């Protein structure tokens, strides 16, 4: 048995070493030269770090904007700023510890020096965790850490300067401090020992960095506190967290960001940028108008407490095609399968509290941004997951056969679901296609590949998911999901490639009984559809043909443009007898009309042109 254990241990350390080497090499070779722009969430910390290096301060100025405009070859996609002096002094609304860390990486390489340094940080924390878990898990500790890093979306964040990986590593380092000694001689929960008295304080300081930057991550204090056996250790952890919060707030005050009452806002090209599109003296008058238009300033609970929306959002949060936690973080299955002790229970309770907060505060943006890789809001809590391993939360997996089965199962699932991360590591997160007409851009996440699209539901409620714009056609709203179909709003109809497959979302305030698609006289006569049954075919007076699709299985929940529930249907269709050379793409136009209880079968009124309803929440109806 001891020989088998030593073999498993040697294999585990070898696997962890190969994984670490692969991540370091990929990060060192990473090149963003072909990226069209920065990702959402990158501009603020990068501008803040460059301000430290170039100007020696943390305040925002026009020079900072121009410097990034030139170095990053484009306007920033977003910029988070704050002011406690009605615009006379503007600072960055971002994590100061991460800005300092990022400045150190940029001092090495101004292009994307953060990638290899963040990879090194992840590898170092991973090996530290494997060492401190060794007294608890024996030869299986490197296997758990290899799965925690490589069998999830965590490692892919080494390429992005959003701070998400940094905060996950802070949480993981806090877990390592709370598990035991780094040399492996004394693992387990903390005891009343003077040699360990500083560990909970250090863990609290690290968790405060995460909590200040990501307030929704504060539930991670629960799994950090519960495994501690003494009240003094818990008190030290809380003292460390409070001290860290106060230090960061004082640093924000010292640079001019204020302690309380400061105004903060996330500026985008649609809102304009301070000192670029409007002067600092306009801050006080401009900001209330922008907040009124921005979704975050809306009465979100009119939507967020809608029961059906909660039902669908919970499903999307767990197994959504683009953001599902169980899809992009398979090691969570280790905790669920082996749950036994209070450390694992505390972690699951904290995850539940976090999920409720996200569902209530961000019902239409669970992933945090259009270019988020999987679910970036979850990364800080995921960073604390190894703490559950160290408190015997997976004690049910004591048998060697059970551990082998779980490791293999999680590895197979990760290989199936996360293969896109390893095929094109660090690539631009969006795959963008342009339709043949009207320059209508349709995009999807690169990481949501064929297995995810086949097995998991598309998140119809999510505003930030890539795709075409919502367009009013007939008596419904339509959103193209592929480039083979695009709207012609001025004509109140759509167009599709004759030989392509059209995939669209259709939304209606009334339950949809059937959809009628009316094509011109040149349309082929056989239509195939997924998500609906092709019913009657009717000839129109002008020689066209109308297809009726029924029944339609859809979802019903509120959307971001209003609290009224919408029936949302995903539909995919193509012509079975169309050939590639059947004629120009633009010839195949069609109108769409939904038969509902109220609308009946009456024809649409085409006297008014239809309107585009952009995914941006500021769009009006």
Coordinates of C-alpha atoms in Angstrom, one line a residue:
X1 CA 0.0 0.0 0.0
X2 CA 2.8 2.4 0.8
X3 CA 4.4 1.7 -2.6
X4 CA 1.1 2.5 -4.3
X5 CA 0.8 5.7 -2.2
X6 CA 4.3 6.8 -3.2
X7 CA 3.7 6.0 -6.8
X8 CA 0.5 8.1 -6.7
X9 CA 2.4 10.9 -5.0
X10 CA 5.2 10.9 -7.6
X11 CA 2.7 10.9 -10.4
X12 CA 0.8 13.7 -8.8
X13 CA 3.8 16.0 -8.4
X14 CA 4.9 15.2 -11.9
X15 CA 1.4 16.2 -13.3
X16 CA 1.4 19.4 -11.2
X17 CA 5.0 20.2 -12.5
X18 CA 4.0 19.7 -16.1
X19 CA 0.8 21.7 -15.7
X20 CA 2.8 24.5 -14.1
X21 CA 5.4 24.5 -16.8
X22 CA 2.7 24.6 -19.5
X23 CA 1.0 27.6 -18.0
X24 CA 4.3 29.5 -17.5
X25 CA 5.4 28.8 -21.1
X26 CA 2.0 29.8 -22.5
X27 CA 2.0 33.0 -20.5
X28 CA 5.6 33.9 -21.6
X29 CA 4.7 33.3 -25.3
X30 CA 1.4 35.3 -25.0
X31 CA 1.1 38.0 -27.6
X32 CA -1.8 40.5 -27.7
X33 CA -0.6 42.2 -30.9
X34 CA -3.8 41.2 -32.8
X35 CA -6.2 42.1 -30.1
X36 CA -8.7 44.8 -31.2
X37 CA -8.8 46.4 -27.8
X38 CA -8.5 45.9 -24.1
X39 CA -11.0 43.7 -22.3
X40 CA -13.7 45.2 -20.2
X41 CA -12.3 45.7 -16.7
X42 CA -8.6 46.0 -17.9
X43 CA -8.4 49.7 -18.8
X44 CA -8.8 51.1 -15.2
X45 CA -6.1 49.0 -13.5
X46 CA -3.8 49.4 -16.4
X47 CA -4.2 53.2 -16.5
X48 CA -3.8 53.3 -12.7
X49 CA -0.6 51.2 -12.9
X50 CA 0.9 53.3 -15.7
X51 CA 0.1 56.4 -13.7
X52 CA 2.2 55.0 -10.8
X53 CA 5.1 54.3 -13.1
X54 CA 5.0 57.5 -15.2
X55 CA 3.6 60.1 -12.8
X56 CA 4.1 58.7 -9.4
X57 CA 0.5 59.2 -8.4
X58 CA -2.9 57.4 -8.5
X59 CA -5.0 60.3 -9.7
X60 CA -6.7 60.5 -13.1
X61 CA -5.7 63.1 -15.7
X62 CA -6.1 63.7 -19.4
X63 CA -2.5 62.6 -19.8
X64 CA -3.3 59.1 -18.4
X65 CA -6.1 58.7 -21.0
X66 CA -3.9 59.9 -23.9
X67 CA -1.1 57.7 -22.8
X68 CA -3.3 54.6 -22.9
X69 CA -5.0 55.7 -26.1
X70 CA -1.6 55.6 -27.8
X71 CA -0.1 52.6 -26.1
X72 CA -3.2 50.4 -26.4
X73 CA -4.3 51.6 -29.8
X74 CA -7.8 52.5 -29.0
X75 CA -10.3 54.1 -26.6
X76 CA -10.8 52.1 -23.4
X77 CA -13.9 50.0 -23.4
X78 CA -14.7 51.2 -19.9
X79 CA -13.2 53.3 -17.1
X80 CA -14.1 53.3 -13.4
X81 CA -13.5 56.6 -11.7
X82 CA -14.4 58.3 -8.5
X83 CA -14.3 61.8 -7.0
X84 CA -14.9 63.2 -3.5
X85 CA -14.6 66.8 -4.7
X86 CA -17.3 67.1 -7.4
X87 CA -14.8 66.5 -10.1
X88 CA -12.0 68.8 -9.2
X89 CA -9.8 65.8 -8.3
X90 CA -10.6 62.4 -10.0
X91 CA -9.1 59.1 -8.9
X92 CA -9.4 55.6 -10.2
X93 CA -12.1 53.4 -8.6
X94 CA -10.0 50.3 -8.6
X95 CA -7.9 48.1 -6.2
X96 CA -4.8 49.9 -5.1
X97 CA -2.9 46.7 -4.1
X98 CA -3.6 45.3 -7.6
X99 CA -2.5 48.5 -9.2
X100 CA 0.8 48.3 -7.4
X101 CA 1.2 44.7 -8.4
X102 CA 0.4 45.5 -12.0
X103 CA 2.8 48.4 -12.0
X104 CA 5.6 46.0 -11.0
X105 CA 4.7 43.7 -13.9
X106 CA 4.6 46.6 -16.4
X107 CA 8.0 47.7 -15.2
X108 CA 9.3 44.4 -16.7
X109 CA 7.3 44.5 -19.9
X110 CA 5.0 47.4 -20.9
X111 CA 3.0 45.3 -23.5
X112 CA 1.6 42.5 -21.4
X113 CA 4.1 41.8 -18.7
X114 CA 1.4 40.8 -16.3
X115 CA 0.8 37.5 -18.0
X116 CA 4.0 35.7 -17.0
X117 CA 4.0 37.3 -13.6
X118 CA 0.4 36.3 -12.9
X119 CA 1.2 32.8 -14.1
X120 CA 4.1 32.7 -11.7
X121 CA 1.9 33.9 -8.9
X122 CA -0.7 31.2 -9.6
X123 CA 1.9 28.4 -9.8
X124 CA 3.6 29.6 -6.6
X125 CA 0.3 29.6 -4.7
X126 CA -0.7 26.3 -6.2
X127 CA 2.6 24.6 -5.0
X128 CA 2.2 26.2 -1.6
X129 CA -1.3 24.8 -1.3
X130 CA -0.1 21.4 -2.4
X131 CA 2.5 21.4 0.3
X132 CA 0.3 22.5 3.2
X133 CA -2.4 20.0 2.1
X134 CA 0.0 17.1 2.1
X135 CA -0.4 16.2 5.8
X136 CA -4.2 16.0 5.2
X137 CA -4.4 14.4 1.8
X138 CA -1.1 12.6 1.6
X139 CA 0.0 11.8 -2.0
X140 CA -3.3 13.1 -3.4
X141 CA -2.6 16.7 -2.5
X142 CA -0.9 17.6 -5.9
X143 CA -3.7 15.9 -7.7
X144 CA -6.4 18.1 -6.1
X145 CA -4.4 21.2 -6.8
X146 CA -3.7 20.2 -10.4
X147 CA -7.5 19.8 -10.8
X148 CA -8.2 23.1 -9.0
X149 CA -5.9 24.9 -11.4
X150 CA -6.0 23.1 -14.7
X151 CA -9.5 21.6 -14.7
X152 CA -11.2 25.0 -14.4
X153 CA -11.4 28.4 -16.1
X154 CA -9.1 29.8 -13.4
X155 CA -5.7 29.5 -15.2
X156 CA -6.9 31.2 -18.3
X157 CA -7.2 34.5 -16.4
X158 CA -3.4 34.8 -16.2
X159 CA -3.6 36.5 -19.6
X160 CA -6.0 39.3 -18.5
X161 CA -5.2 42.4 -16.5
X162 CA -8.6 42.6 -14.8
X163 CA -7.3 41.6 -11.3
X164 CA -9.6 38.5 -11.1
X165 CA -6.7 36.0 -10.9
X166 CA -4.8 38.2 -8.5
X167 CA -7.9 38.3 -6.1
X168 CA -8.3 34.5 -6.5
X169 CA -4.7 34.0 -5.6
X170 CA -5.1 36.3 -2.5
X171 CA -8.0 34.1 -1.3
X172 CA -5.9 30.9 -2.0
X173 CA -2.9 32.3 -0.1
X174 CA -5.3 33.0 2.8
X175 CA -6.4 29.4 2.6
X176 CA -2.8 28.2 2.7
X177 CA -2.2 30.3 5.8
X178 CA -5.3 28.9 7.5
X179 CA -4.6 25.2 6.6
X180 CA -1.2 24.8 8.2
X181 CA 2.5 25.4 8.0
X182 CA 4.2 25.7 4.6
X183 CA 6.8 23.0 5.4
X184 CA 4.1 20.4 5.8
X185 CA 4.9 19.5 9.5
X186 CA 1.8 20.9 11.0
X187 CA -1.3 21.0 8.8
X188 CA -4.9 21.4 9.8
X189 CA -7.0 24.0 11.5
X190 CA -5.1 26.6 13.7
X191 CA -4.5 26.0 17.3
X192 CA -3.7 28.4 20.1
X193 CA 0.0 28.4 19.3
X194 CA 2.1 31.6 19.4
X195 CA 4.1 30.5 16.3
X196 CA 0.9 30.6 14.3
X197 CA -0.7 33.6 15.9
X198 CA 0.1 35.9 12.9
X199 CA -1.3 33.5 10.3
X200 CA -5.0 34.4 10.8
X201 CA -4.1 38.1 10.8
X202 CA -2.3 37.6 7.5
X203 CA -5.2 35.7 6.1
X204 CA -7.6 38.5 7.1
X205 CA -5.4 41.1 5.4
X206 CA -5.4 39.0 2.2
X207 CA -9.2 38.5 2.3
X208 CA -9.6 42.3 2.9
X209 CA -7.9 42.9 -0.5
X210 CA -10.5 40.7 -2.1
X211 CA -13.4 42.1 -0.2
X212 CA -12.7 45.8 -0.9
X213 CA -12.2 45.2 -4.6
X214 CA -15.1 42.7 -4.9
X215 CA -17.7 43.5 -2.2
X216 CA -19.9 40.5 -3.3
X217 CA -17.0 38.2 -2.2
X218 CA -17.3 39.0 1.5
X219 CA -19.2 35.7 2.2
X220 CA -15.8 34.0 1.9
X221 CA -15.2 35.1 5.5
X222 CA -17.6 32.3 6.5
X223 CA -15.5 29.3 5.3
X224 CA -12.4 31.1 6.6
X225 CA -13.8 31.5 10.1
X226 CA -15.7 28.2 10.7
X227 CA -12.7 25.8 10.6
X228 CA -10.8 27.7 13.3
X229 CA -11.1 26.0 16.6
X230 CA -10.5 28.9 19.0
X231 CA -12.2 32.2 19.5
X232 CA -8.8 34.0 19.6
X233 CA -8.0 32.8 16.1
X234 CA -11.3 34.0 14.8
X235 CA -10.8 37.3 16.4
X236 CA -7.4 37.6 14.8
X237 CA -8.8 36.9 11.4
X238 CA -11.5 39.5 11.9
X239 CA -8.9 42.0 13.2
X240 CA -6.7 41.4 10.1
X241 CA -9.7 41.9 7.8
X242 CA -10.7 45.1 9.4
X243 CA -7.1 46.4 9.5
X244 CA -6.8 45.7 5.8
X245 CA -10.1 47.5 5.0
X246 CA -9.1 50.5 7.0
X247 CA -5.6 50.6 5.4
X248 CA -7.1 50.6 1.9
X249 CA -9.7 53.1 2.7
X250 CA -7.1 55.4 4.2
X251 CA -4.9 55.0 1.1
X252 CA -8.0 55.9 -1.0
X253 CA -8.6 59.0 1.1
X254 CA -4.9 60.0 1.0
X255 CA -4.8 60.0 -2.8
X256 CA -8.0 62.1 -2.9
X257 CA -10.7 59.5 -3.4
X258 CA -12.5 60.3 -0.1
X259 CA -13.6 58.1 2.7
X260 CA -17.4 58.4 2.4
X261 CA -19.8 60.1 0.0
X262 CA -17.5 60.0 -3.0
X263 CA -19.2 59.7 -6.4
X264 CA -18.1 56.8 -8.6
X265 CA -19.2 55.7 -12.0
X266 CA -18.2 53.3 -14.8
X267 CA -17.7 55.4 -18.0
X268 CA -18.0 53.9 -21.5
X269 CA -17.7 55.3 -25.0
X270 CA -21.5 55.7 -24.9
X271 CA -21.3 57.9 -21.8
X272 CA -18.1 59.8 -22.7
X273 CA -15.0 60.2 -20.5
X274 CA -14.2 63.0 -18.0
X275 CA -11.5 65.4 -19.2
X276 CA -12.0 64.0 -22.7
X277 CA -15.7 64.4 -23.6
X278 CA -16.6 66.8 -20.8
X279 CA -14.6 69.0 -18.4
X280 CA -14.1 68.3 -14.7
X281 CA -16.4 71.2 -13.8
X282 CA -19.3 69.3 -15.4
X283 CA -18.8 66.2 -13.3
X284 CA -21.4 67.2 -10.7
X285 CA -24.1 68.0 -13.3
X286 CA -23.2 65.2 -15.7
X287 CA -23.0 62.3 -13.3
X288 CA -26.7 62.3 -12.1
X289 CA -27.9 62.2 -15.7
X290 CA -25.6 59.3 -16.6
X291 CA -26.6 57.4 -13.5
X292 CA -30.3 57.8 -14.4
X293 CA -29.6 56.3 -17.8
X294 CA -27.3 53.5 -16.6
X295 CA -28.8 50.2 -15.5
X296 CA -27.1 50.2 -12.1
X297 CA -29.2 53.3 -11.3
X298 CA -32.5 51.6 -12.2
X299 CA -35.0 50.2 -9.7
X300 CA -33.5 46.8 -10.1
X301 CA -35.6 45.0 -7.6
X302 CA -38.6 45.5 -9.8
X303 CA -36.8 42.9 -12.0
X304 CA -34.5 41.2 -9.5
X305 CA -37.3 39.8 -7.3
X306 CA -39.3 38.3 -10.1
X307 CA -39.7 34.6 -9.2
X308 CA -39.4 33.1 -12.8
X309 CA -36.3 35.2 -13.4
X310 CA -34.7 33.8 -10.2
X311 CA -35.6 30.3 -11.4
X312 CA -34.0 30.7 -14.8
X313 CA -31.0 32.7 -13.5
X314 CA -30.3 30.0 -10.9
X315 CA -30.2 27.4 -13.7
X316 CA -28.0 29.6 -15.8
X317 CA -25.6 30.3 -12.9
X318 CA -25.1 26.6 -12.4
X319 CA -25.2 25.1 -15.9
X320 CA -25.5 28.0 -18.3
X321 CA -23.8 27.6 -21.7
X322 CA -21.5 30.5 -21.2
X323 CA -21.3 31.1 -17.4
X324 CA -22.3 27.9 -15.7
X325 CA -20.3 27.3 -12.5
X326 CA -20.5 23.5 -12.8
X327 CA -19.5 23.7 -16.4
X328 CA -16.4 25.9 -16.1
X329 CA -15.4 24.9 -12.5
X330 CA -15.7 21.1 -12.5
X331 CA -13.6 20.7 -9.3
X332 CA -16.7 21.9 -7.4
X333 CA -17.9 18.4 -7.9
X334 CA -15.1 17.2 -5.5
X335 CA -16.6 19.2 -2.7
X336 CA -20.2 18.2 -3.5
X337 CA -19.4 14.5 -3.7
X338 CA -17.1 14.4 -0.7
X339 CA -18.8 16.8 1.6
X340 CA -18.7 15.8 5.3
X341 CA -17.2 18.3 7.7
X342 CA -18.1 21.8 8.6
X343 CA -15.3 23.4 6.5
X344 CA -17.0 22.1 3.3
X345 CA -20.4 23.0 4.6
X346 CA -19.3 26.6 5.4
X347 CA -17.9 26.9 1.9
X348 CA -21.2 25.8 0.3
X349 CA -23.2 28.1 2.5
X350 CA -20.9 31.0 1.5
X351 CA -21.3 30.1 -2.1
X352 CA -25.1 30.1 -1.6
X353 CA -25.0 33.6 0.0
X354 CA -22.8 34.9 -2.8
X355 CA -25.1 33.4 -5.4
X356 CA -28.2 35.1 -3.8
X357 CA -26.3 38.4 -3.8
X358 CA -25.4 38.1 -7.4
X359 CA -28.9 37.1 -8.5
X360 CA -30.4 40.0 -6.6
X361 CA -27.9 42.7 -7.5
X362 CA -27.0 41.7 -11.1
X363 CA -29.9 39.7 -12.5
X364 CA -28.9 40.5 -16.1
X365 CA -25.1 40.4 -15.7
X366 CA -24.2 37.3 -13.7
X367 CA -20.8 36.9 -15.4
X368 CA -19.6 40.6 -15.1
X369 CA -19.1 41.9 -18.6
X370 CA -19.4 41.0 -22.2
X371 CA -15.9 39.7 -22.4
X372 CA -15.8 37.9 -19.1
X373 CA -14.1 34.5 -19.4
X374 CA -16.6 32.0 -17.9
X375 CA -17.8 33.6 -14.6
X376 CA -15.3 36.2 -13.2
X377 CA -17.5 37.1 -10.3
X378 CA -17.0 33.6 -8.8
X379 CA -13.2 33.5 -8.9
X380 CA -12.5 34.9 -5.4
X381 CA -14.7 32.3 -3.8
X382 CA -13.2 29.6 -6.0
X383 CA -9.8 30.7 -4.7
X384 CA -10.8 29.7 -1.2
X385 CA -12.0 26.2 -2.3
X386 CA -8.7 24.4 -1.3
X387 CA -9.5 25.4 2.3
X388 CA -12.4 23.0 2.2
X389 CA -10.0 20.3 1.2
X390 CA -7.7 21.0 4.1
X391 CA -10.6 20.7 6.7
X392 CA -11.4 17.2 5.6
X393 CA -14.4 18.3 3.7
X394 CA -13.6 15.5 1.2
X395 CA -13.2 12.9 3.9
X396 CA -15.7 10.6 2.2
X397 CA -13.0 10.1 -0.5
X398 CA -10.6 8.3 1.9
X399 CA -10.6 5.1 -0.2
X400 CA -8.0 5.1 -2.9
X401 CA -10.5 3.7 -5.5
X402 CA -12.9 6.5 -4.8
X403 CA -10.2 9.2 -5.2
X404 CA -9.0 7.7 -8.5
X405 CA -12.6 7.6 -9.8
X406 CA -13.3 11.2 -8.8
X407 CA -10.0 12.5 -10.2
X408 CA -10.6 10.7 -13.5
X409 CA -14.2 11.8 -13.7
X410 CA -13.4 15.5 -13.1
X411 CA -10.5 15.3 -15.5
X412 CA -12.7 13.8 -18.3
X413 CA -15.4 16.5 -17.7
X414 CA -12.8 19.2 -17.8
X415 CA -11.3 17.8 -21.0
X416 CA -14.7 17.8 -22.6
X417 CA -16.0 21.2 -21.4
X418 CA -12.8 23.2 -21.3
X419 CA -10.9 22.0 -24.3
X420 CA -11.3 25.5 -26.0
X421 CA -9.2 27.1 -23.3
X422 CA -6.3 24.7 -24.0
X423 CA -6.7 24.8 -27.8
X424 CA -6.4 28.6 -28.0
X425 CA -5.1 29.9 -24.7
X426 CA -5.2 33.6 -24.2
X427 CA -7.1 34.3 -27.4
X428 CA -9.5 37.2 -27.7
X429 CA -12.6 35.9 -25.8
X430 CA -15.1 36.7 -28.6
X431 CA -15.6 35.1 -31.9
X432 CA -17.1 37.8 -34.1
X433 CA -18.8 37.3 -37.4
X434 CA -20.3 40.1 -39.6
X435 CA -23.5 39.5 -41.6
X436 CA -23.4 40.1 -45.3
X437 CA -25.6 43.2 -45.0
X438 CA -26.1 46.2 -42.6
X439 CA -22.8 45.4 -40.8
X440 CA -24.8 43.7 -38.1
X441 CA -22.2 42.1 -35.8
X442 CA -22.9 38.7 -34.2
X443 CA -20.5 37.3 -31.7
X444 CA -20.2 34.4 -29.2
X445 CA -17.8 33.4 -26.5
X446 CA -14.8 31.4 -27.7
X447 CA -14.9 29.2 -24.6
X448 CA -18.6 28.2 -25.2
X449 CA -17.8 25.6 -27.8
X450 CA -19.9 22.9 -29.4
X451 CA -20.2 20.7 -26.3
X452 CA -21.6 23.6 -24.2
X453 CA -24.0 24.7 -26.9
X454 CA -25.2 21.1 -27.3
X455 CA -25.6 20.2 -23.6
X456 CA -26.4 23.4 -21.7
X457 CA -29.0 26.2 -22.0
X458 CA -28.3 29.5 -23.6
X459 CA -28.8 32.3 -21.0
X460 CA -31.7 34.2 -22.5
X461 CA -31.9 36.7 -19.6
X462 CA -28.3 37.9 -19.8
X463 CA -27.9 41.4 -21.2
X464 CA -24.1 41.2 -21.5
X465 CA -23.9 38.0 -23.6
X466 CA -22.5 38.5 -27.1
X467 CA -24.8 38.4 -30.1
X468 CA -26.8 40.6 -32.3
X469 CA -29.0 43.5 -31.2
X470 CA -32.6 43.0 -30.2
X471 CA -34.7 44.3 -33.1
X472 CA -38.5 44.8 -33.1
X473 CA -39.9 42.8 -36.1
X474 CA -43.7 42.4 -36.4
X475 CA -45.1 42.0 -32.9
X476 CA -42.0 40.5 -31.4
X477 CA -38.4 41.2 -30.6
X478 CA -35.7 39.2 -32.4
X479 CA -32.0 38.7 -31.6
X480 CA -29.8 37.0 -34.2
X481 CA -27.4 34.4 -32.7
X482 CA -25.5 33.6 -35.9
X483 CA -24.3 35.7 -38.8
X484 CA -26.5 33.8 -41.3
X485 CA -29.4 35.9 -40.3
X486 CA -29.7 39.7 -39.8
X487 CA -32.4 42.3 -39.4
X488 CA -33.7 44.8 -41.9
X489 CA -35.5 47.1 -39.4
X490 CA -36.4 49.8 -41.9
X491 CA -38.4 47.2 -43.9
X492 CA -39.8 45.4 -40.8
X493 CA -38.3 42.1 -41.8
X494 CA -35.2 39.9 -41.6
X495 CA -32.9 38.4 -44.2
X496 CA -31.0 35.1 -44.2
X497 CA -28.5 33.2 -46.2
X498 CA -30.4 30.9 -48.6
X499 CA -28.0 28.0 -47.8
X500 CA -27.4 28.9 -44.2
X501 CA -29.0 28.0 -40.9
X502 CA -30.7 30.9 -39.0
X503 CA -30.6 30.8 -35.2
X504 CA -32.6 33.5 -33.4
X505 CA -34.1 34.4 -30.1
X506 CA -37.7 35.6 -30.2
X507 CA -39.3 37.5 -27.3
X508 CA -42.9 38.5 -26.7
X509 CA -44.8 39.9 -23.8
X510 CA -47.6 37.5 -24.6
X511 CA -47.2 33.7 -24.6
X512 CA -46.3 32.6 -28.1
X513 CA -48.7 29.9 -29.5
X514 CA -47.0 29.8 -33.0
X515 CA -44.7 31.7 -35.2
X516 CA -45.4 32.6 -38.8
X517 CA -42.4 33.1 -41.1
X518 CA -43.4 34.6 -44.5
X519 CA -40.9 34.4 -47.3
X520 CA -41.0 35.8 -50.8
X521 CA -41.8 33.9 -54.0
X522 CA -38.2 32.8 -54.5
X523 CA -38.0 30.9 -51.3
X524 CA -37.5 27.1 -51.3
X525 CA -40.5 25.1 -50.2
X526 CA -39.2 22.8 -47.5
X527 CA -38.2 24.3 -44.1
X528 CA -36.5 22.4 -41.3
X529 CA -36.6 23.7 -37.7
X530 CA -35.1 22.9 -34.4
X531 CA -37.2 23.9 -31.3
X532 CA -40.5 23.8 -33.2
X533 CA -42.6 21.7 -35.5
X534 CA -43.2 22.9 -39.0
X535 CA -47.0 23.0 -39.4
X536 CA -49.1 24.4 -42.2
X537 CA -47.7 26.0 -45.3
X538 CA -49.8 28.8 -46.8
X539 CA -49.3 30.6 -50.1
X540 CA -49.5 34.4 -50.0
X541 CA -51.3 36.5 -52.8
X542 CA -47.9 37.7 -54.1
X543 CA -46.6 34.1 -54.6
X544 CA -44.7 33.9 -51.3
X545 CA -45.0 31.2 -48.7
X546 CA -45.8 31.3 -45.0
X547 CA -44.6 28.6 -42.6
X548 CA -46.2 28.1 -39.3
X549 CA -44.0 26.8 -36.6
X550 CA -45.6 25.1 -33.5
X551 CA -45.5 24.2 -30.7
X552 CA -42.7 26.3 -29.3
X553 CA -41.0 25.4 -26.1
X554 CA -39.8 28.6 -24.5
X555 CA -38.9 30.3 -21.3
X556 CA -40.8 33.0 -19.5
X557 CA -39.1 35.7 -17.3
X558 CA -38.4 39.4 -17.1
X559 CA -35.8 41.0 -19.3
X560 CA -33.7 44.1 -18.7
X561 CA -35.9 46.5 -20.7
X562 CA -38.8 46.2 -18.2
X563 CA -40.2 44.2 -15.4
X564 CA -43.0 42.6 -17.5
X565 CA -42.4 38.9 -18.2
X566 CA -41.4 37.9 -21.7
X567 CA -41.9 34.6 -23.5
X568 CA -38.5 33.8 -25.0
X569 CA -38.0 31.2 -27.7
X570 CA -34.8 30.0 -29.3
X571 CA -35.4 28.9 -32.8
X572 CA -33.1 27.4 -35.5
X573 CA -34.2 26.8 -39.1
X574 CA -32.9 26.2 -42.6
X575 CA -34.2 25.2 -46.0
X576 CA -33.7 21.5 -46.7
X577 CA -33.7 21.9 -50.5
X578 CA -31.5 25.0 -50.8
X579 CA -28.2 24.8 -52.6
X580 CA -25.2 27.0 -52.3
X581 CA -25.6 28.4 -55.8
X582 CA -29.3 29.3 -55.5
X583 CA -28.8 33.0 -55.9
X584 CA -27.6 36.1 -53.9
X585 CA -28.0 36.0 -50.2
X586 CA -29.9 39.3 -50.0
X587 CA -32.8 37.8 -52.1
X588 CA -34.1 35.7 -49.2
X589 CA -36.0 38.1 -47.0
X590 CA -38.8 37.1 -44.6
X591 CA -41.1 38.7 -42.0
X592 CA -42.0 37.2 -38.7
X593 CA -45.3 37.3 -36.8
X594 CA -46.2 35.6 -33.5
X595 CA -49.7 34.2 -32.9
X596 CA -50.5 34.9 -29.3
X597 CA -53.7 34.9 -27.3
X598 CA -54.1 38.6 -27.8
X599 CA -52.6 39.1 -31.3
X600 CA -54.4 36.2 -32.9
X601 CA -53.6 35.8 -36.5
X602 CA -54.0 39.4 -37.6
X603 CA -51.4 40.8 -39.9
X604 CA -48.8 43.2 -38.6
X605 CA -49.2 46.9 -39.0
X606 CA -46.2 48.0 -41.2
X607 CA -47.0 51.7 -41.2
X608 CA -44.4 52.3 -38.6
X609 CA -40.8 51.3 -39.1
X610 CA -39.4 48.9 -36.5
X611 CA -36.7 49.9 -34.1
X612 CA -33.4 48.5 -32.9
X613 CA -33.3 47.6 -29.2
X614 CA -29.6 47.5 -28.4
X615 CA -28.2 45.2 -25.7
X616 CA -27.1 48.4 -23.9
X617 CA -29.5 49.2 -21.0
X618 CA -29.6 52.8 -22.0
X619 CA -31.5 51.9 -25.2
X620 CA -35.1 53.1 -25.1
X621 CA -38.1 51.5 -26.6

